[in-house]
Coordinates of N, CA and C in Angstrom, one line a residue:
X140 N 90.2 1.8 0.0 CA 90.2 0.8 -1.1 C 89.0 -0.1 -0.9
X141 N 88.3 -0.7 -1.8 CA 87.3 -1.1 -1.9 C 87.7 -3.0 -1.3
X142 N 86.6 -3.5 -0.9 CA 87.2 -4.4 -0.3 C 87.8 -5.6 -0.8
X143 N 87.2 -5.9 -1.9 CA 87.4 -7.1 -3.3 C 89.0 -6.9 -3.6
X144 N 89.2 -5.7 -3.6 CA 91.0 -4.8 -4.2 C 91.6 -5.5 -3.0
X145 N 91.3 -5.0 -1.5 CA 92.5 -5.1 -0.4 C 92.9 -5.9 -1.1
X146 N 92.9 -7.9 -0.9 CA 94.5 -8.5 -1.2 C 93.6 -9.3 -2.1
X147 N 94.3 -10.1 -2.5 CA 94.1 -11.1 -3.2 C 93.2 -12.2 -2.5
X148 N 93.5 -12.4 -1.4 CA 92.9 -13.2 -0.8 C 91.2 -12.8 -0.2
X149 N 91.0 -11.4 -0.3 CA 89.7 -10.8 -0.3 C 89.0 -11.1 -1.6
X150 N 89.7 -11.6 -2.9 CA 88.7 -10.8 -4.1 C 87.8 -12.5 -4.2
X151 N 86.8 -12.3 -4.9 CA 85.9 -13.4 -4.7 C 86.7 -14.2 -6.0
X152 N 86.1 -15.2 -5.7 CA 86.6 -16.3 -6.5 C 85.7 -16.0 -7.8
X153 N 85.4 -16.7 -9.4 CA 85.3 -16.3 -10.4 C 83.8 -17.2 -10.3
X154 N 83.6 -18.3 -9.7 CA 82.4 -18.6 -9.5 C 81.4 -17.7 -8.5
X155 N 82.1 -16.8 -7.7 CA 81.7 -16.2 -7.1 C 80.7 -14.9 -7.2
X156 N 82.0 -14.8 -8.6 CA 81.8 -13.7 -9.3 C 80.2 -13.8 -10.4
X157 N 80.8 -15.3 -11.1 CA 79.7 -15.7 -11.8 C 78.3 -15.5 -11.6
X158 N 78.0 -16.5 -9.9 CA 76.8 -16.0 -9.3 C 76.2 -15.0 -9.4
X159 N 76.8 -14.2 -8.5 CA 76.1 -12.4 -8.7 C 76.0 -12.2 -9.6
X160 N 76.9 -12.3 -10.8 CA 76.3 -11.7 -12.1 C 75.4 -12.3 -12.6
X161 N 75.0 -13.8 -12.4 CA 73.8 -13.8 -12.8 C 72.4 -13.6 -12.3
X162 N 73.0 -13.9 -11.4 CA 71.6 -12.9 -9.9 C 71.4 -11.7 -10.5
X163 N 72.3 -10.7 -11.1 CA 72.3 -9.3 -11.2 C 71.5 -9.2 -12.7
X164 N 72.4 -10.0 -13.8 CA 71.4 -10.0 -14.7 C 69.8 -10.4 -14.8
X165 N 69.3 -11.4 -14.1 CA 67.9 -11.9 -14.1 C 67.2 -10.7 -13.2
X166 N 67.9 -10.2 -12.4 CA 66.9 -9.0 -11.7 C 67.0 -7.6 -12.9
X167 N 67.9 -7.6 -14.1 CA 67.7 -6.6 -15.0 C 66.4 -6.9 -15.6
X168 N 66.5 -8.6 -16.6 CA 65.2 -8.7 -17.1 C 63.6 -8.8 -16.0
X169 N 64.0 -8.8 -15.0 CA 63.1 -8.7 -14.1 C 62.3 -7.2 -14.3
X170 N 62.8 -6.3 -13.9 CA 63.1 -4.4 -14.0 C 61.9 -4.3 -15.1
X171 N 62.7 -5.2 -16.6 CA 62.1 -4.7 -17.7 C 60.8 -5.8 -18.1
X172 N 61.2 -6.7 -17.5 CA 59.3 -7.3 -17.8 C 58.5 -6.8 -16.7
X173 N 59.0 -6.2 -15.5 CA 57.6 -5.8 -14.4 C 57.0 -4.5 -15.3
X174 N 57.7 -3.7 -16.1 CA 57.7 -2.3 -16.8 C 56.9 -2.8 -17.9
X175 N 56.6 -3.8 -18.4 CA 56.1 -4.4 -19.6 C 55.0 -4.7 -19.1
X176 N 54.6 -5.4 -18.0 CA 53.7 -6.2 -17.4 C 52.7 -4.9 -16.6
X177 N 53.4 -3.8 -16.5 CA 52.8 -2.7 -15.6 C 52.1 -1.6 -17.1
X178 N 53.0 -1.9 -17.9 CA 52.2 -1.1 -19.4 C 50.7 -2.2 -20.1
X179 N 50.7 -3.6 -19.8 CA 49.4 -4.0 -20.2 C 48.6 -4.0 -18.7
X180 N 48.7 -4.1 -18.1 CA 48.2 -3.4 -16.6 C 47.2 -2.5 -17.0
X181 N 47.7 -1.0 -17.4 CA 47.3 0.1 -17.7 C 46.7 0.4 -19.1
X182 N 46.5 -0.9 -20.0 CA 46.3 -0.7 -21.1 C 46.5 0.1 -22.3
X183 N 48.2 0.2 -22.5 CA 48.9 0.7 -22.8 C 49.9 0.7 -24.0
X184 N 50.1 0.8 -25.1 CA 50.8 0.5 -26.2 C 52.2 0.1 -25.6
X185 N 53.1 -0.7 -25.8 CA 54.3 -1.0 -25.2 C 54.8 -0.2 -25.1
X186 N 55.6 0.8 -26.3 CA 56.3 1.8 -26.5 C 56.3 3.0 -25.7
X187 N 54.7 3.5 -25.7 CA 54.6 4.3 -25.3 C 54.7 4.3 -24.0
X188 N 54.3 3.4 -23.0 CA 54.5 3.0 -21.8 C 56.0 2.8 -21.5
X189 N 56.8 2.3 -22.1 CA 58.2 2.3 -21.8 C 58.8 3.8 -21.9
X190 N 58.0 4.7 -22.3 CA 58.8 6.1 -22.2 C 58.6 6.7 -20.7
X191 N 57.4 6.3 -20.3 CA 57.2 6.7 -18.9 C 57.6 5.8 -17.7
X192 N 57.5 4.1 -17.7 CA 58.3 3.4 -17.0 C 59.6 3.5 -16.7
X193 N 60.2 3.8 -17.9 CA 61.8 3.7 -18.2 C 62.1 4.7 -16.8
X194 N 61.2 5.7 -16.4 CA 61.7 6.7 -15.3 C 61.8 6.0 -14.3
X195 N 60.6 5.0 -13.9 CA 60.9 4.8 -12.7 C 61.3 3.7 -12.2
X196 N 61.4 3.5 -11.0 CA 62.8 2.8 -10.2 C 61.6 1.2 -10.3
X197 N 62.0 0.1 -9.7 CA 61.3 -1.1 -9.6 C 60.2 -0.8 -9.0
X198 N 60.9 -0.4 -7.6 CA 59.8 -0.5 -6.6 C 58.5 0.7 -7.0
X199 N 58.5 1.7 -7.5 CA 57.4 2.7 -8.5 C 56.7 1.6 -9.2
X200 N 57.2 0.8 -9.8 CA 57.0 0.0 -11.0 C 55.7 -0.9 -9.9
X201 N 56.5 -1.6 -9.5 CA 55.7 -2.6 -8.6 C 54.3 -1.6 -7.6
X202 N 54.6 -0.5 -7.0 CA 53.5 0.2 -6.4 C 52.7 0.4 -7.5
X203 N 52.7 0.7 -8.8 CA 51.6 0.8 -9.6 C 50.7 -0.2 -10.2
X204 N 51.9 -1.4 -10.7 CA 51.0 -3.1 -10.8 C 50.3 -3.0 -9.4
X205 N 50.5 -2.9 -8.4 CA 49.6 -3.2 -7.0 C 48.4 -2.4 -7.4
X206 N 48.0 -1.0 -7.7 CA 47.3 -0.4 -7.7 C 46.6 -0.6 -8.4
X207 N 47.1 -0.9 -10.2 CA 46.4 -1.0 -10.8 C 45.8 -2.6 -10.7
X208 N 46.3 -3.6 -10.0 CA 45.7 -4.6 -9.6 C 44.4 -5.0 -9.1
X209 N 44.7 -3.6 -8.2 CA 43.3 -3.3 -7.2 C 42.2 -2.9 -8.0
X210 N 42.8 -1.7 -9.3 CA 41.4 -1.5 -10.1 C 40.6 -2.7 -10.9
X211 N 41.9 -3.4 -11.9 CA 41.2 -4.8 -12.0 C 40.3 -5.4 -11.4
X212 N 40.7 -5.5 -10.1 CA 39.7 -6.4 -9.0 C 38.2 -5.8 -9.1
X213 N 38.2 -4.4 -8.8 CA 37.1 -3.5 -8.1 C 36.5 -2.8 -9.0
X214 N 37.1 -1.9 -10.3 CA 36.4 -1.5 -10.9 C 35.9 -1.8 -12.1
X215 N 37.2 -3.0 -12.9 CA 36.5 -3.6 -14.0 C 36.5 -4.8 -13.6
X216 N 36.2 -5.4 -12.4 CA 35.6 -6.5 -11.8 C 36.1 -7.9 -12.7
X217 N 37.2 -7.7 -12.4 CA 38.1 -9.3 -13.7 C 37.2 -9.1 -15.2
X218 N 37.0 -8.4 -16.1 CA 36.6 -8.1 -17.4 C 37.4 -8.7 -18.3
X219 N 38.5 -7.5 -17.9 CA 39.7 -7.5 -18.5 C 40.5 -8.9 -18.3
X220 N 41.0 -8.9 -17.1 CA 41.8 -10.0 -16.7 C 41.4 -10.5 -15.9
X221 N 41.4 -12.2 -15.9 CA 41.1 -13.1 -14.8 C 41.8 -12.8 -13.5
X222 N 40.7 -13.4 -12.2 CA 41.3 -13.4 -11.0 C 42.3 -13.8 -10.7
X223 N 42.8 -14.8 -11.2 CA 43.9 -16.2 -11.3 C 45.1 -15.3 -11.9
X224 N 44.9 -14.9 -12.8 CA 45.9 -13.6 -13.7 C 46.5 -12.6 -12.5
X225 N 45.6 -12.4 -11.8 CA 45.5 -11.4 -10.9 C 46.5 -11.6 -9.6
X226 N 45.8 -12.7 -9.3 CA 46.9 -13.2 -8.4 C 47.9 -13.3 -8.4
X227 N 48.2 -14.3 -9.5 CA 49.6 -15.1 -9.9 C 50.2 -13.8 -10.2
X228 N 49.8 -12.6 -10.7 CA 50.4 -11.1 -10.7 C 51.4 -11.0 -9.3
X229 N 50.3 -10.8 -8.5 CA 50.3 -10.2 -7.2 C 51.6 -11.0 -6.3
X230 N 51.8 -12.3 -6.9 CA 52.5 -13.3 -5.9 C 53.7 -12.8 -6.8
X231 N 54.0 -12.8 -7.7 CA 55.4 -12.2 -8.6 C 56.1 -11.1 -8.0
X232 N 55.3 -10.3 -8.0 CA 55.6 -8.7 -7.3 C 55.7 -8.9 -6.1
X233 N 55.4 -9.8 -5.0 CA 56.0 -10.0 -4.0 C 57.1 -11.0 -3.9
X234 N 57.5 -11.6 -4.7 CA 58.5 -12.2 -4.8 C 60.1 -11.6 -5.0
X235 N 59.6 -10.4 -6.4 CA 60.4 -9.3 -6.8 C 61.1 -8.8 -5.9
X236 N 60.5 -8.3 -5.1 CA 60.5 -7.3 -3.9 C 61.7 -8.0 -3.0
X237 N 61.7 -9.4 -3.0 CA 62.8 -10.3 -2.2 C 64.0 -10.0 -2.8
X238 N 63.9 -10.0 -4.2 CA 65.3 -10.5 -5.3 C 65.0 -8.7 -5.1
X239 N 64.6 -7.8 -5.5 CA 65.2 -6.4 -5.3 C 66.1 -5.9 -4.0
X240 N 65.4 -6.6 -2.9 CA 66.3 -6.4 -1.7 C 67.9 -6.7 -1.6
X241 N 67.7 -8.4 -2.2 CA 69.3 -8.5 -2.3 C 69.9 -7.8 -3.1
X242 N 69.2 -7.6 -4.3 CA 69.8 -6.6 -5.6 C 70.8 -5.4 -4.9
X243 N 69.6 -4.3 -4.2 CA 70.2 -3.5 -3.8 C 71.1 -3.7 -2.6
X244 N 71.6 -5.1 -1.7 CA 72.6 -5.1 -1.0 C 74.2 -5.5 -2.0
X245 N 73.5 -5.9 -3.0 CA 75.1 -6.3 -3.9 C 75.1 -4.9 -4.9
X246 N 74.2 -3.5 -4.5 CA 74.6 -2.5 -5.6 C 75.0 -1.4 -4.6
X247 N 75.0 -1.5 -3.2 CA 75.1 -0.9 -1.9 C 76.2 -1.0 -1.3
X248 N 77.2 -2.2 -1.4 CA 77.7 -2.8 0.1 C 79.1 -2.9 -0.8
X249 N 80.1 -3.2 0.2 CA 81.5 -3.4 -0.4 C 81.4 -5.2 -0.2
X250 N 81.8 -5.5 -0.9 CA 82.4 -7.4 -1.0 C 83.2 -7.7 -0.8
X251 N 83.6 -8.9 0.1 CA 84.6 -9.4 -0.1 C 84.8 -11.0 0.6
X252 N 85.1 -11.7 -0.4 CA 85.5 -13.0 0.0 C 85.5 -13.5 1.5
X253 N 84.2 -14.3 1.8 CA 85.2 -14.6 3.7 C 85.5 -16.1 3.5
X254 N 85.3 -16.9 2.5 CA 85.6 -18.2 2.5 C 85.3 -18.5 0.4
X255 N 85.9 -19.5 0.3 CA 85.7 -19.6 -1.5 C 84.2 -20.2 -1.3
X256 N 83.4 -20.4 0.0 CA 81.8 -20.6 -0.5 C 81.7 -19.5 0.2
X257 N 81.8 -18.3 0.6 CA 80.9 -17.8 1.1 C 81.7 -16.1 1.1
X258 N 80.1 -15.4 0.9 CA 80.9 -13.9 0.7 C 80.3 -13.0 1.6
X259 N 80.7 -11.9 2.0 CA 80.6 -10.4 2.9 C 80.9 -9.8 2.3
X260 N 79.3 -9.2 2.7 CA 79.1 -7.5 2.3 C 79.0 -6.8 3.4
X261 N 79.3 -5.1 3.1 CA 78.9 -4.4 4.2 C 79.2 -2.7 3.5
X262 N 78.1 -1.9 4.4 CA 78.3 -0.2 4.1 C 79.3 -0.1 4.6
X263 N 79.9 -0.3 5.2 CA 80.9 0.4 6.1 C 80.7 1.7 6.7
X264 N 79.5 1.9 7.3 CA 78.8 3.2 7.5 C 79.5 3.7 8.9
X265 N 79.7 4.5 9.4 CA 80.0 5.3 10.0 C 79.3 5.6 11.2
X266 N 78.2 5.3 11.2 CA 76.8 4.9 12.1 C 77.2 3.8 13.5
X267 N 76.9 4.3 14.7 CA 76.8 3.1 15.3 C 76.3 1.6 15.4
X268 N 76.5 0.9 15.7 CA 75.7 -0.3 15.2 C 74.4 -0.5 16.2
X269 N 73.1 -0.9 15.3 CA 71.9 -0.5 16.1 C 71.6 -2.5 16.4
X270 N 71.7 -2.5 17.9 CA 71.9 -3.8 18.4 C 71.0 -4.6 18.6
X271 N 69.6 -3.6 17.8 CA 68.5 -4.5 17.8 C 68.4 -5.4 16.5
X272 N 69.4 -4.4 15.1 CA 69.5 -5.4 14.3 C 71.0 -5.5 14.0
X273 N 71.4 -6.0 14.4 CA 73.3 -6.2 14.1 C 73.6 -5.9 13.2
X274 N 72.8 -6.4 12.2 CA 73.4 -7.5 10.9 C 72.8 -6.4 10.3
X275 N 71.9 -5.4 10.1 CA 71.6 -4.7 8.9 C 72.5 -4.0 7.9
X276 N 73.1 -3.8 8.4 CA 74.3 -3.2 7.2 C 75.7 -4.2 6.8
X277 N 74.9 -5.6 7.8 CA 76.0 -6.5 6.7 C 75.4 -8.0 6.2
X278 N 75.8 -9.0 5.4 CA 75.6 -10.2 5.2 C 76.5 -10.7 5.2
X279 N 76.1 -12.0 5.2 CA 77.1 -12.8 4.7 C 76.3 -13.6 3.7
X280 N 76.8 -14.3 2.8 CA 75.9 -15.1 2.0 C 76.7 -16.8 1.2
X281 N 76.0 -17.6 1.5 CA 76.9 -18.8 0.5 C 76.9 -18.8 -0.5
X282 N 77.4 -19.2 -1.5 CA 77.7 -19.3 -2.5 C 76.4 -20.4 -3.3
X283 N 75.5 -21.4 -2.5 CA 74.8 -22.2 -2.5 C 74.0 -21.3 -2.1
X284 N 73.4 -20.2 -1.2 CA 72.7 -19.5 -1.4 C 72.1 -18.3 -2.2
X285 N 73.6 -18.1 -3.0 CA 73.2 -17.4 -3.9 C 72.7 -17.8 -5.7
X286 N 73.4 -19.1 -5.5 CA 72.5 -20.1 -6.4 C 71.0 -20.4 -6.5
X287 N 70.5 -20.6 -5.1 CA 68.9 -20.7 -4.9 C 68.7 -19.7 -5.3
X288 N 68.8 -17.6 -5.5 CA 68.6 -16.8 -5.6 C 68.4 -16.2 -6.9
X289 N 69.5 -17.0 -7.1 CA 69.8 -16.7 -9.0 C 68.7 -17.6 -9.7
X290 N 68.2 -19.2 -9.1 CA 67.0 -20.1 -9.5 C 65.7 -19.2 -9.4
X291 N 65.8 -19.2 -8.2 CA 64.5 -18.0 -7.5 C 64.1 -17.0 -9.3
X292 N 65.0 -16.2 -9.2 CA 65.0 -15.0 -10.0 C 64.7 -15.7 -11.7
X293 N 65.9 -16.9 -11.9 CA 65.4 -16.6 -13.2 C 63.8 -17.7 -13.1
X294 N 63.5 -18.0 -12.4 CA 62.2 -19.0 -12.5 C 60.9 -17.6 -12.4
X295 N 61.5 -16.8 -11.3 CA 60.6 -15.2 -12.2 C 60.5 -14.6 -13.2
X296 N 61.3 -14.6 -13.8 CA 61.7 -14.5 -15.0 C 60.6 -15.1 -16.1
X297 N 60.6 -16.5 -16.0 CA 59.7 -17.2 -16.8 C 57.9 -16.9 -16.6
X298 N 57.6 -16.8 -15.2 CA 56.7 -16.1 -14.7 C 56.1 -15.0 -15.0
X299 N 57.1 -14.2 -15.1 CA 56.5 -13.0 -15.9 C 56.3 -13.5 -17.5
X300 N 57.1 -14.0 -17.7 CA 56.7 -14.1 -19.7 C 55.5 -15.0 -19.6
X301 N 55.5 -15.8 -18.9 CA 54.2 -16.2 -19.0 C 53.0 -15.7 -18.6
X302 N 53.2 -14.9 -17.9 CA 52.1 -14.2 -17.5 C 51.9 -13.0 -18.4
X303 N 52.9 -12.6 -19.2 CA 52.6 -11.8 -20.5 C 52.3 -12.6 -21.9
X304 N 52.2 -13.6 -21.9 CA 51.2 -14.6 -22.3 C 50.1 -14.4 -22.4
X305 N 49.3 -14.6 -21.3 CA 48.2 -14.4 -20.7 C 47.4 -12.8 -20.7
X306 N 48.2 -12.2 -20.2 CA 47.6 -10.5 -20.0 C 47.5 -9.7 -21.4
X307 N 46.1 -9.1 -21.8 CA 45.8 -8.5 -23.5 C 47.1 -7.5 -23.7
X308 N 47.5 -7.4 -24.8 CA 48.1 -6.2 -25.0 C 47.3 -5.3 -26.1
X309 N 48.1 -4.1 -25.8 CA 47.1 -2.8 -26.6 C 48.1 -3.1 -27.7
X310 N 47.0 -3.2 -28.7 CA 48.3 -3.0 -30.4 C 48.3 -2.0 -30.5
X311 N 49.3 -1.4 -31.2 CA 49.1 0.1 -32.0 C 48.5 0.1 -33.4
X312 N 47.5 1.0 -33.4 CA 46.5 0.4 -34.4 C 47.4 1.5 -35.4
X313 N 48.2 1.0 -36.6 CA 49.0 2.1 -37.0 C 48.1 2.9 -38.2
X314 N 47.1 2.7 -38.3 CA 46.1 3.5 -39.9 C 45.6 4.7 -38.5
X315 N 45.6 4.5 -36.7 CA 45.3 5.7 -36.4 C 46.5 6.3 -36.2
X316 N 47.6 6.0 -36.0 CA 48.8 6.2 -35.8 C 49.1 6.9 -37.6
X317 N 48.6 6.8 -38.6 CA 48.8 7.4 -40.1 C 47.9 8.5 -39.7
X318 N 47.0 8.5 -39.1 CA 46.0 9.7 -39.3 C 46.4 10.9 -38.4
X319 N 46.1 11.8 -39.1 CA 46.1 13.1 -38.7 C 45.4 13.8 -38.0
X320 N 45.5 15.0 -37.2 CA 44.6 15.5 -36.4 C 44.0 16.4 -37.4
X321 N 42.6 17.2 -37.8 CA 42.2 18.3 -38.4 C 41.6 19.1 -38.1

């Protein structure tokens, strides 16, 4: 039985609950602005770039903004987009990378209440425990920690839109989009 079920006294409290879910939703619109932000990256009609993003996982998402970062830099030498653009890019996607980590320990781990501020996770893996990291297959987290996380994320959040702001997007020129091949 999952660990939130055991008793009553395991299940998180509803602020508890609150938290994570908003931690969980700001790292969704997170997902879908790095996918937006990685389609003007590549100079790329939104749409059509969301048909090939949509496949891949964050971290795909993020290895390609890096990459295509690097081209910015080196082969169209900031043309396109300012260095500053570039940056402030670069510092997002490593921030991401933090809020994905917890992501995937609250889409990985079983939960359960160890105090009304404070929650445990864990795989409950089968694995011996490797004593150079104890703690890798569990947390603990406060409830005030998971507040700074949830600020953290949605202040990414704003970061990206602003920085889609800033970065050109490809229009779809729809009179070629009417035209036909012959």
């Amino acid at each position: 039985m999952p660990f939130n079920h055991t008793s009553k006294n395991s299940d998180l409290t509803d602020k508890q609950f609150e938290l994570v879910g908003k931690l969980l939703l700001e790292f969704s619109n997170l997902d879908y602005l790095i996918g937006i932000l990685l389609n003007r990256l590549l100079i790329t009609p939104e749409y059509l770039g969301l048909t090939y993003n949509d496949q891949l996982t964050v971290m795909k998402k993020i290895i390609a903004i890096e990459n295509a970062i690097e081209l910015h830099k080196h082969r169209y030498d900031y043309r396109i987009i300012r260095e500053q653009t570039l940056n402030d890019l670069t510092e997002l996607v490593q921030k991401v990378k933090g809020i994905k980590t917890l992501r995937n320990k609250f889409a990985h781990n079983l939960w359960s209440r160890w105090t009304d501020d404070k929650i445990f996770g864990t795989k409950l893996s089968g694995k011996l425990i490797n004593h150079k990291s104890p703690n890798r297959d569990s947390i603990t987290i406060t409830n005030l920690e998971l507040k700074k996380h949830y600020e953290q994320a949605y202040e990414l959040v704003e970061k990206a839109n602003n920085l889609l702001d800033i970065i050109p997007t490809f229009e779809e020129n729809i009179e070629l989009i009417k035209r036909t091949i012959k």
